[in-house]
């Protein structure tokens, strides 16, 4: 209930503030987030377009920091939900701060669908200008955002229904323009399932795709569900290297609410957490460095393997009695944190659990040499050394 109240308040604040600053490109709307409205004539689309750009809370305080960008179709009304989800993930070190760019729609059927609909159950004759709308992104919108704001070259395109179809079209038409594609209940029934056919064809002829794709569906049935299921199964069974694919099906959730139902999972799976998951660890401890290199590229900041995060990997391996690999992980941690008492104590613990008290004492004494009374667990460290020394002496 508290989260719902917060979302409603944020939503009211954004909408009420937007009217005040609609004519300005520079005024800020909030003491937390700042939102800037840009209205400009698009040469590509030959019409006036409006976008709202929300900057992160740290934007003014950290003038050298750059940020990933989420491009959200269908306007600023989507900003509060994205903000709430991303902020919760940030609190758990599972997402970076982001710039959100919300594009107001004028004729969404024309802009979002790559083909003209010829199926009589839909609006016949509509659609077909997705290529022009994508050119608007490439030639005008993304350059405008990059010029005016400190952006990192990690871009997400997200849309619902027809907007979801456009997100999937962008993946096929220019796979490197966006690094992540989010399609909430994409209306793939359109024009006899043309987007399903084109996506399947694209997957079949593509060997490698370094991207992220999230799709979902709600209670839709009939040909919409049939064509969506065909798309989902094709993406699920893909053999493409480096494609991260996730999907959800929400029973009883209406088409218009799938973006709300799916927003958490979409961004939860998208951003790599600072705590490296065990699933990312291979037999080669170099996978730790690879993971944090990928995380740094995604987050837009250099993040070395955090001492506590890597040590936790070692503890997890100890708990499953994989002592050799645990010791390798603890040693790798010390390479990055030579002067860390905790890293040395972690390695000592690994050897202790393995039964190698001699090595355990060696690294515990090294930890004691680095520590002083300001170390918060200094007494516990000394007690551990006394205990281990007594056990070692008893055995020998």
Short mmCIF file of C-alpha atoms in Angstrom, two decimals:
data_model
loop_
_atom_site.label_atom_id
_atom_site.label_comp_id
_atom_site.label_asym_id
_atom_site.label_seq_id
_atom_site.Cartn_x
_atom_site.Cartn_y
_atom_site.Cartn_z
CA UNK A 1 0.00 0.00 0.00
CA UNK A 2 2.89 2.36 0.82
CA UNK A 3 4.46 1.69 -2.62
CA UNK A 4 1.13 2.35 -4.36
CA UNK A 5 0.75 5.63 -2.45
CA UNK A 6 4.28 6.64 -3.39
CA UNK A 7 3.67 5.87 -7.06
CA UNK A 8 0.46 7.89 -7.06
CA UNK A 9 2.19 10.87 -5.43
CA UNK A 10 5.11 10.77 -7.86
CA UNK A 11 2.70 10.42 -10.79
CA UNK A 12 0.68 13.44 -9.62
CA UNK A 13 3.84 15.46 -9.09
CA UNK A 14 5.20 14.76 -12.57
CA UNK A 15 1.92 15.53 -14.31
CA UNK A 16 1.20 18.72 -12.34
CA UNK A 17 4.77 19.98 -12.77
CA UNK A 18 4.87 19.22 -16.46
CA UNK A 19 2.23 21.83 -17.26
CA UNK A 20 4.26 24.50 -15.46
CA UNK A 21 7.47 23.92 -17.40
CA UNK A 22 6.17 22.74 -20.78
CA UNK A 23 7.54 25.86 -22.49
CA UNK A 24 11.03 25.61 -21.02
CA UNK A 25 14.01 23.47 -21.88
CA UNK A 26 16.02 24.32 -18.78
CA UNK A 27 13.88 24.71 -15.66
CA UNK A 28 13.93 21.92 -13.10
CA UNK A 29 10.77 20.30 -11.76
CA UNK A 30 11.93 18.66 -8.55
CA UNK A 31 14.49 18.88 -5.79
CA UNK A 32 15.12 15.14 -6.28
CA UNK A 33 14.84 14.50 -9.99
CA UNK A 34 15.01 17.26 -12.58
CA UNK A 35 12.86 16.96 -15.69
CA UNK A 36 13.43 18.98 -18.85
CA UNK A 37 11.00 19.28 -21.74
CA UNK A 38 12.27 19.61 -25.30
CA UNK A 39 9.89 20.54 -28.10
CA UNK A 40 11.48 20.76 -31.54
CA UNK A 41 10.74 20.42 -35.23
CA UNK A 42 11.83 17.06 -36.59
CA UNK A 43 13.16 17.24 -40.11
CA UNK A 44 12.93 13.45 -40.45
CA UNK A 45 9.28 13.26 -39.37
CA UNK A 46 8.33 16.69 -40.70
CA UNK A 47 6.43 17.58 -37.53
CA UNK A 48 6.95 19.02 -34.07
CA UNK A 49 7.89 16.46 -31.41
CA UNK A 50 8.11 16.68 -27.63
CA UNK A 51 10.26 14.65 -25.26
CA UNK A 52 10.68 14.79 -21.47
CA UNK A 53 14.13 14.04 -20.05
CA UNK A 54 14.40 13.07 -16.38
CA UNK A 55 17.88 13.35 -14.87
CA UNK A 56 19.12 11.28 -11.90
CA UNK A 57 19.28 12.68 -8.40
CA UNK A 58 23.08 12.80 -8.44
CA UNK A 59 23.29 14.59 -11.79
CA UNK A 60 24.17 18.06 -10.46
CA UNK A 61 26.35 16.85 -7.58
CA UNK A 62 28.52 14.58 -9.75
CA UNK A 63 29.47 16.62 -12.83
CA UNK A 64 31.85 13.98 -14.20
CA UNK A 65 29.46 11.07 -14.03
CA UNK A 66 27.76 9.62 -17.12
CA UNK A 67 24.52 7.64 -17.15
CA UNK A 68 22.78 4.91 -19.19
CA UNK A 69 19.65 6.10 -20.97
CA UNK A 70 16.18 4.53 -21.05
CA UNK A 71 14.12 5.68 -24.04
CA UNK A 72 10.44 5.08 -23.22
CA UNK A 73 7.75 5.33 -25.87
CA UNK A 74 4.29 6.80 -25.21
CA UNK A 75 5.21 9.74 -23.06
CA UNK A 76 6.10 11.10 -19.64
CA UNK A 77 3.27 9.26 -17.91
CA UNK A 78 5.59 6.25 -17.85
CA UNK A 79 8.39 8.00 -15.94
CA UNK A 80 7.06 7.52 -12.36
CA UNK A 81 6.82 3.74 -12.69
CA UNK A 82 10.31 3.41 -14.17
CA UNK A 83 11.72 5.71 -11.49
CA UNK A 84 10.12 3.74 -8.65
CA UNK A 85 11.38 0.40 -9.96
CA UNK A 86 14.91 1.60 -10.72
CA UNK A 87 15.19 3.33 -7.35
CA UNK A 88 14.22 0.16 -5.47
CA UNK A 89 16.81 -1.79 -7.49
CA UNK A 90 19.44 0.88 -6.76
CA UNK A 91 18.80 0.48 -3.04
CA UNK A 92 19.90 -3.15 -3.41
CA UNK A 93 22.88 -2.34 -5.70
CA UNK A 94 21.07 -3.96 -8.61
CA UNK A 95 20.83 -1.00 -10.97
CA UNK A 96 22.67 2.22 -11.80
CA UNK A 97 21.11 5.66 -11.87
CA UNK A 98 19.69 6.37 -15.31
CA UNK A 99 18.50 9.15 -17.55
CA UNK A 100 14.92 8.56 -18.72
CA UNK A 101 13.79 10.00 -22.04
CA UNK A 102 10.02 9.81 -22.60
CA UNK A 103 8.80 10.44 -26.15
CA UNK A 104 5.29 11.86 -26.52
CA UNK A 105 3.23 10.22 -29.25
CA UNK A 106 1.50 11.94 -32.15
CA UNK A 107 0.43 9.06 -34.41
CA UNK A 108 1.66 5.91 -32.67
CA UNK A 109 0.21 3.40 -35.17
CA UNK A 110 1.98 5.15 -38.02
CA UNK A 111 5.26 5.49 -36.13
CA UNK A 112 5.53 2.18 -34.28
CA UNK A 113 4.47 -0.44 -36.83
CA UNK A 114 6.96 -1.36 -39.56
CA UNK A 115 4.23 -2.66 -41.91
CA UNK A 116 0.85 -1.39 -43.07
CA UNK A 117 -1.96 -3.51 -41.63
CA UNK A 118 -3.96 -5.47 -44.20
CA UNK A 119 -5.80 -7.74 -41.76
CA UNK A 120 -9.48 -6.74 -41.54
CA UNK A 121 -9.80 -7.19 -37.77
CA UNK A 122 -7.46 -4.23 -37.24
CA UNK A 123 -7.31 -0.68 -38.62
CA UNK A 124 -6.62 -1.46 -42.28
CA UNK A 125 -4.19 0.91 -43.98
CA UNK A 126 -2.50 2.11 -40.78
CA UNK A 127 1.20 1.74 -39.91
CA UNK A 128 4.30 1.40 -42.02
CA UNK A 129 6.55 4.28 -40.90
CA UNK A 130 8.64 2.56 -38.22
CA UNK A 131 11.71 2.92 -40.42
CA UNK A 132 11.25 6.69 -40.49
CA UNK A 133 10.65 6.78 -36.73
CA UNK A 134 13.83 4.80 -36.12
CA UNK A 135 15.71 7.27 -38.33
CA UNK A 136 14.32 10.02 -36.07
CA UNK A 137 16.01 8.28 -33.13
CA UNK A 138 19.29 7.76 -34.95
CA UNK A 139 19.61 11.15 -36.61
CA UNK A 140 17.85 13.55 -34.24
CA UNK A 141 16.69 12.34 -30.83
CA UNK A 142 19.73 10.39 -29.60
CA UNK A 143 22.17 13.08 -30.85
CA UNK A 144 20.06 15.75 -29.07
CA UNK A 145 20.13 13.82 -25.78
CA UNK A 146 23.85 13.07 -26.09
CA UNK A 147 24.63 16.71 -26.82
CA UNK A 148 22.66 18.15 -23.90
CA UNK A 149 23.25 15.53 -21.21
CA UNK A 150 26.05 13.34 -19.87
CA UNK A 151 25.05 10.04 -21.39
CA UNK A 152 26.80 6.70 -21.33
CA UNK A 153 26.65 4.58 -24.46
CA UNK A 154 24.21 2.07 -22.99
CA UNK A 155 20.71 2.65 -24.30
CA UNK A 156 17.42 0.91 -23.60
CA UNK A 157 14.31 1.13 -25.78
CA UNK A 158 11.03 0.24 -24.05
CA UNK A 159 7.45 0.27 -25.26
CA UNK A 160 4.08 -1.39 -24.81
CA UNK A 161 1.69 -2.89 -27.35
CA UNK A 162 2.50 -1.11 -30.63
CA UNK A 163 5.53 0.37 -28.85
CA UNK A 164 6.66 -3.17 -28.05
CA UNK A 165 6.53 -4.01 -31.74
CA UNK A 166 8.73 -1.00 -32.43
CA UNK A 167 11.25 -2.12 -29.78
CA UNK A 168 11.51 -5.49 -31.54
CA UNK A 169 11.75 -3.78 -34.93
CA UNK A 170 14.68 -1.66 -33.70
CA UNK A 171 16.46 -4.86 -32.68
CA UNK A 172 16.24 -6.13 -36.24
CA UNK A 173 16.75 -2.92 -38.19
CA UNK A 174 19.74 -1.64 -36.19
CA UNK A 175 20.88 -4.22 -33.59
CA UNK A 176 23.65 -1.98 -32.19
CA UNK A 177 21.63 1.19 -31.69
CA UNK A 178 20.11 -0.02 -28.40
CA UNK A 179 21.70 -2.49 -26.04
CA UNK A 180 18.39 -3.57 -24.50
CA UNK A 181 14.89 -3.98 -25.92
CA UNK A 182 11.80 -4.17 -23.67
CA UNK A 183 8.44 -5.03 -25.23
CA UNK A 184 5.43 -5.17 -22.92
CA UNK A 185 2.67 -7.23 -24.52
CA UNK A 186 3.87 -6.42 -28.05
CA UNK A 187 0.91 -6.33 -30.46
CA UNK A 188 2.41 -8.97 -32.73
CA UNK A 189 -1.00 -9.92 -34.13
CA UNK A 190 -0.62 -6.87 -36.43
CA UNK A 191 -0.83 -7.51 -40.17
CA UNK A 192 -1.06 -11.30 -39.99
CA UNK A 193 1.81 -11.54 -37.52
CA UNK A 194 4.31 -9.72 -39.76
CA UNK A 195 6.57 -8.78 -36.86
CA UNK A 196 6.71 -12.39 -35.64
CA UNK A 197 7.77 -13.55 -39.09
CA UNK A 198 10.42 -10.85 -39.43
CA UNK A 199 11.79 -11.53 -35.94
CA UNK A 200 12.05 -15.26 -36.60
CA UNK A 201 13.78 -14.61 -39.89
CA UNK A 202 16.20 -12.20 -38.24
CA UNK A 203 17.08 -14.74 -35.55
CA UNK A 204 17.58 -17.50 -38.12
CA UNK A 205 20.13 -15.53 -40.15
CA UNK A 206 21.96 -13.89 -37.22
CA UNK A 207 24.94 -15.66 -35.66
CA UNK A 208 25.65 -13.38 -32.70
CA UNK A 209 23.55 -10.76 -30.97
CA UNK A 210 24.97 -8.90 -27.98
CA UNK A 211 21.70 -7.61 -26.59
CA UNK A 212 18.97 -8.01 -23.99
CA UNK A 213 15.33 -8.71 -24.85
CA UNK A 214 12.37 -8.81 -22.46
CA UNK A 215 8.80 -9.51 -23.58
CA UNK A 216 5.62 -10.32 -21.71
CA UNK A 217 1.91 -10.93 -22.19
CA UNK A 218 -1.21 -10.72 -20.05
CA UNK A 219 -4.65 -12.27 -20.44
CA UNK A 220 -4.73 -11.86 -24.24
CA UNK A 221 -6.11 -14.84 -26.13
CA UNK A 222 -6.95 -15.83 -29.70
CA UNK A 223 -4.60 -14.97 -32.54
CA UNK A 224 -2.76 -12.41 -30.37
CA UNK A 225 -1.78 -15.17 -27.94
CA UNK A 226 -1.02 -17.65 -30.71
CA UNK A 227 1.29 -15.25 -32.53
CA UNK A 228 2.91 -14.06 -29.30
CA UNK A 229 3.57 -17.67 -28.23
CA UNK A 230 5.19 -18.32 -31.59
CA UNK A 231 7.47 -15.31 -31.04
CA UNK A 232 8.25 -16.25 -27.44
CA UNK A 233 9.16 -19.83 -28.30
CA UNK A 234 11.37 -18.71 -31.15
CA UNK A 235 13.28 -16.30 -28.92
CA UNK A 236 13.43 -18.79 -26.04
CA UNK A 237 14.99 -21.49 -28.22
CA UNK A 238 17.46 -19.18 -29.95
CA UNK A 239 21.09 -20.24 -30.20
CA UNK A 240 22.46 -16.72 -30.50
CA UNK A 241 25.65 -16.00 -28.59
CA UNK A 242 25.35 -13.20 -26.00
CA UNK A 243 21.59 -12.68 -26.33
CA UNK A 244 19.98 -12.46 -22.88
CA UNK A 245 16.27 -13.22 -23.22
CA UNK A 246 13.56 -13.16 -20.54
CA UNK A 247 9.78 -13.36 -20.74
CA UNK A 248 6.73 -13.37 -18.48
CA UNK A 249 3.08 -14.41 -18.80
CA UNK A 250 0.63 -12.81 -16.37
CA UNK A 251 -2.70 -14.58 -16.05
CA UNK A 252 -5.59 -12.21 -15.42
CA UNK A 253 -3.56 -9.07 -16.17
CA UNK A 254 -5.11 -6.87 -18.85
CA UNK A 255 -3.20 -5.77 -21.94
CA UNK A 256 -2.94 -2.20 -20.63
CA UNK A 257 -1.39 -3.31 -17.33
CA UNK A 258 1.37 -5.57 -18.63
CA UNK A 259 3.91 -2.73 -18.47
CA UNK A 260 3.10 -2.29 -14.77
CA UNK A 261 3.19 -6.03 -14.09
CA UNK A 262 6.44 -6.53 -15.99
CA UNK A 263 8.49 -3.44 -15.16
CA UNK A 264 10.26 -4.95 -12.16
CA UNK A 265 11.32 -8.15 -13.94
CA UNK A 266 12.30 -6.25 -17.08
CA UNK A 267 14.83 -4.10 -15.22
CA UNK A 268 15.73 -6.69 -12.58
CA UNK A 269 17.01 -9.04 -15.27
CA UNK A 270 18.49 -6.23 -17.36
CA UNK A 271 21.02 -4.68 -14.99
CA UNK A 272 23.86 -6.76 -13.57
CA UNK A 273 23.97 -6.53 -9.76
CA UNK A 274 27.12 -5.44 -7.92
CA UNK A 275 26.95 -8.69 -5.95
CA UNK A 276 28.08 -11.16 -8.59
CA UNK A 277 25.71 -14.15 -8.61
CA UNK A 278 27.10 -17.66 -8.28
CA UNK A 279 25.62 -18.51 -11.67
CA UNK A 280 28.13 -16.14 -13.31
CA UNK A 281 31.14 -17.81 -11.68
CA UNK A 282 32.93 -20.49 -13.71
CA UNK A 283 35.81 -22.79 -12.82
CA UNK A 284 38.10 -20.01 -14.03
CA UNK A 285 38.29 -17.18 -11.47
CA UNK A 286 38.94 -14.81 -14.40
CA UNK A 287 35.15 -14.92 -14.81
CA UNK A 288 35.02 -12.55 -11.82
CA UNK A 289 36.95 -9.87 -13.71
CA UNK A 290 34.90 -10.49 -16.85
CA UNK A 291 31.67 -10.04 -14.91
CA UNK A 292 32.74 -6.70 -13.44
CA UNK A 293 34.07 -5.50 -16.78
CA UNK A 294 30.63 -6.18 -18.28
CA UNK A 295 28.95 -4.51 -15.31
CA UNK A 296 31.17 -1.44 -15.72
CA UNK A 297 30.29 -1.19 -19.41
CA UNK A 298 26.61 -1.41 -18.56
CA UNK A 299 26.59 0.96 -15.59
CA UNK A 300 28.84 3.58 -17.16
CA UNK A 301 31.42 3.63 -14.37
CA UNK A 302 34.56 1.65 -13.58
CA UNK A 303 33.67 -0.90 -10.91
CA UNK A 304 36.46 -3.20 -9.73
CA UNK A 305 35.44 -6.47 -8.10
CA UNK A 306 34.20 -5.33 -4.63
CA UNK A 307 36.04 -7.03 -1.79
CA UNK A 308 32.93 -8.04 0.14
CA UNK A 309 31.10 -9.28 -2.98
CA UNK A 310 33.95 -11.57 -4.05
CA UNK A 311 34.48 -12.79 -0.49
CA UNK A 312 30.79 -13.76 -0.40
CA UNK A 313 31.36 -15.92 -3.48
CA UNK A 314 34.10 -17.69 -1.57
CA UNK A 315 31.87 -18.20 1.46
CA UNK A 316 29.16 -19.67 -0.77
CA UNK A 317 31.66 -22.16 -2.17
CA UNK A 318 32.84 -23.07 1.35
CA UNK A 319 29.23 -23.73 2.34
CA UNK A 320 28.96 -26.29 -0.46
CA UNK A 321 32.36 -27.77 0.46
CA UNK A 322 34.01 -26.67 -2.81
CA UNK A 323 37.15 -25.76 -0.91
CA UNK A 324 39.68 -25.64 -3.75
CA UNK A 325 37.57 -23.25 -5.80
CA UNK A 326 36.74 -21.22 -2.70
CA UNK A 327 40.45 -20.78 -1.94
CA UNK A 328 41.08 -19.76 -5.55
CA UNK A 329 38.34 -17.11 -5.24
CA UNK A 330 39.71 -15.84 -1.91
CA UNK A 331 43.22 -15.59 -3.43
CA UNK A 332 41.81 -13.71 -6.41
CA UNK A 333 40.17 -11.30 -4.00
CA UNK A 334 43.51 -10.54 -2.36
CA UNK A 335 44.99 -9.70 -5.78
CA UNK A 336 42.54 -6.81 -6.01
CA UNK A 337 42.67 -5.90 -2.30
CA UNK A 338 46.23 -6.44 -1.10
CA UNK A 339 45.79 -4.44 2.09
CA UNK A 340 42.39 -5.78 3.10
CA UNK A 341 42.18 -7.45 6.50
CA UNK A 342 38.83 -8.94 5.52
CA UNK A 343 40.21 -10.46 2.31
CA UNK A 344 43.07 -12.12 4.19
CA UNK A 345 40.75 -13.38 6.90
CA UNK A 346 38.46 -14.80 4.20
CA UNK A 347 41.33 -16.82 2.71
CA UNK A 348 42.32 -17.99 6.21
CA UNK A 349 38.75 -19.16 6.75
CA UNK A 350 38.79 -21.09 3.47
CA UNK A 351 41.92 -22.95 4.50
CA UNK A 352 40.50 -23.56 7.98
CA UNK A 353 37.34 -25.13 6.59
CA UNK A 354 39.48 -27.24 4.26
CA UNK A 355 41.41 -28.46 7.30
CA UNK A 356 44.72 -26.82 6.42
CA UNK A 357 45.39 -25.06 9.74
CA UNK A 358 48.98 -24.19 8.84
CA UNK A 359 47.87 -22.09 5.86
CA UNK A 360 44.92 -20.75 7.82
CA UNK A 361 47.27 -19.45 10.52
CA UNK A 362 49.63 -17.98 7.94
CA UNK A 363 46.96 -15.74 6.44
CA UNK A 364 45.30 -14.99 9.77
CA UNK A 365 48.62 -13.69 11.13
CA UNK A 366 49.01 -11.62 7.94
CA UNK A 367 45.58 -10.13 8.63
CA UNK A 368 46.59 -9.34 12.22
CA UNK A 369 49.72 -7.56 11.03
CA UNK A 370 47.57 -5.23 8.92
CA UNK A 371 44.87 -4.69 11.53
CA UNK A 372 44.92 -2.31 14.48
CA UNK A 373 42.45 -1.37 17.18
CA UNK A 374 40.43 0.73 14.72
CA UNK A 375 39.46 -2.45 12.87
CA UNK A 376 35.89 -3.13 14.09
CA UNK A 377 36.48 -6.86 14.60
CA UNK A 378 39.98 -6.62 16.03
CA UNK A 379 39.18 -8.60 19.19
CA UNK A 380 37.41 -11.32 17.22
CA UNK A 381 40.40 -11.55 14.89
CA UNK A 382 42.79 -11.98 17.83
CA UNK A 383 40.53 -14.60 19.38
CA UNK A 384 40.38 -16.50 16.11
CA UNK A 385 44.18 -16.49 15.93
CA UNK A 386 44.44 -17.79 19.52
CA UNK A 387 41.90 -20.52 18.85
CA UNK A 388 43.54 -21.66 15.60
CA UNK A 389 47.00 -21.63 17.14
CA UNK A 390 45.78 -23.83 19.99
CA UNK A 391 44.14 -26.26 17.55
CA UNK A 392 47.28 -26.37 15.41
CA UNK A 393 49.54 -26.98 18.43
CA UNK A 394 47.24 -29.76 19.68
CA UNK A 395 47.38 -31.54 16.32
CA UNK A 396 51.13 -31.25 16.09
#
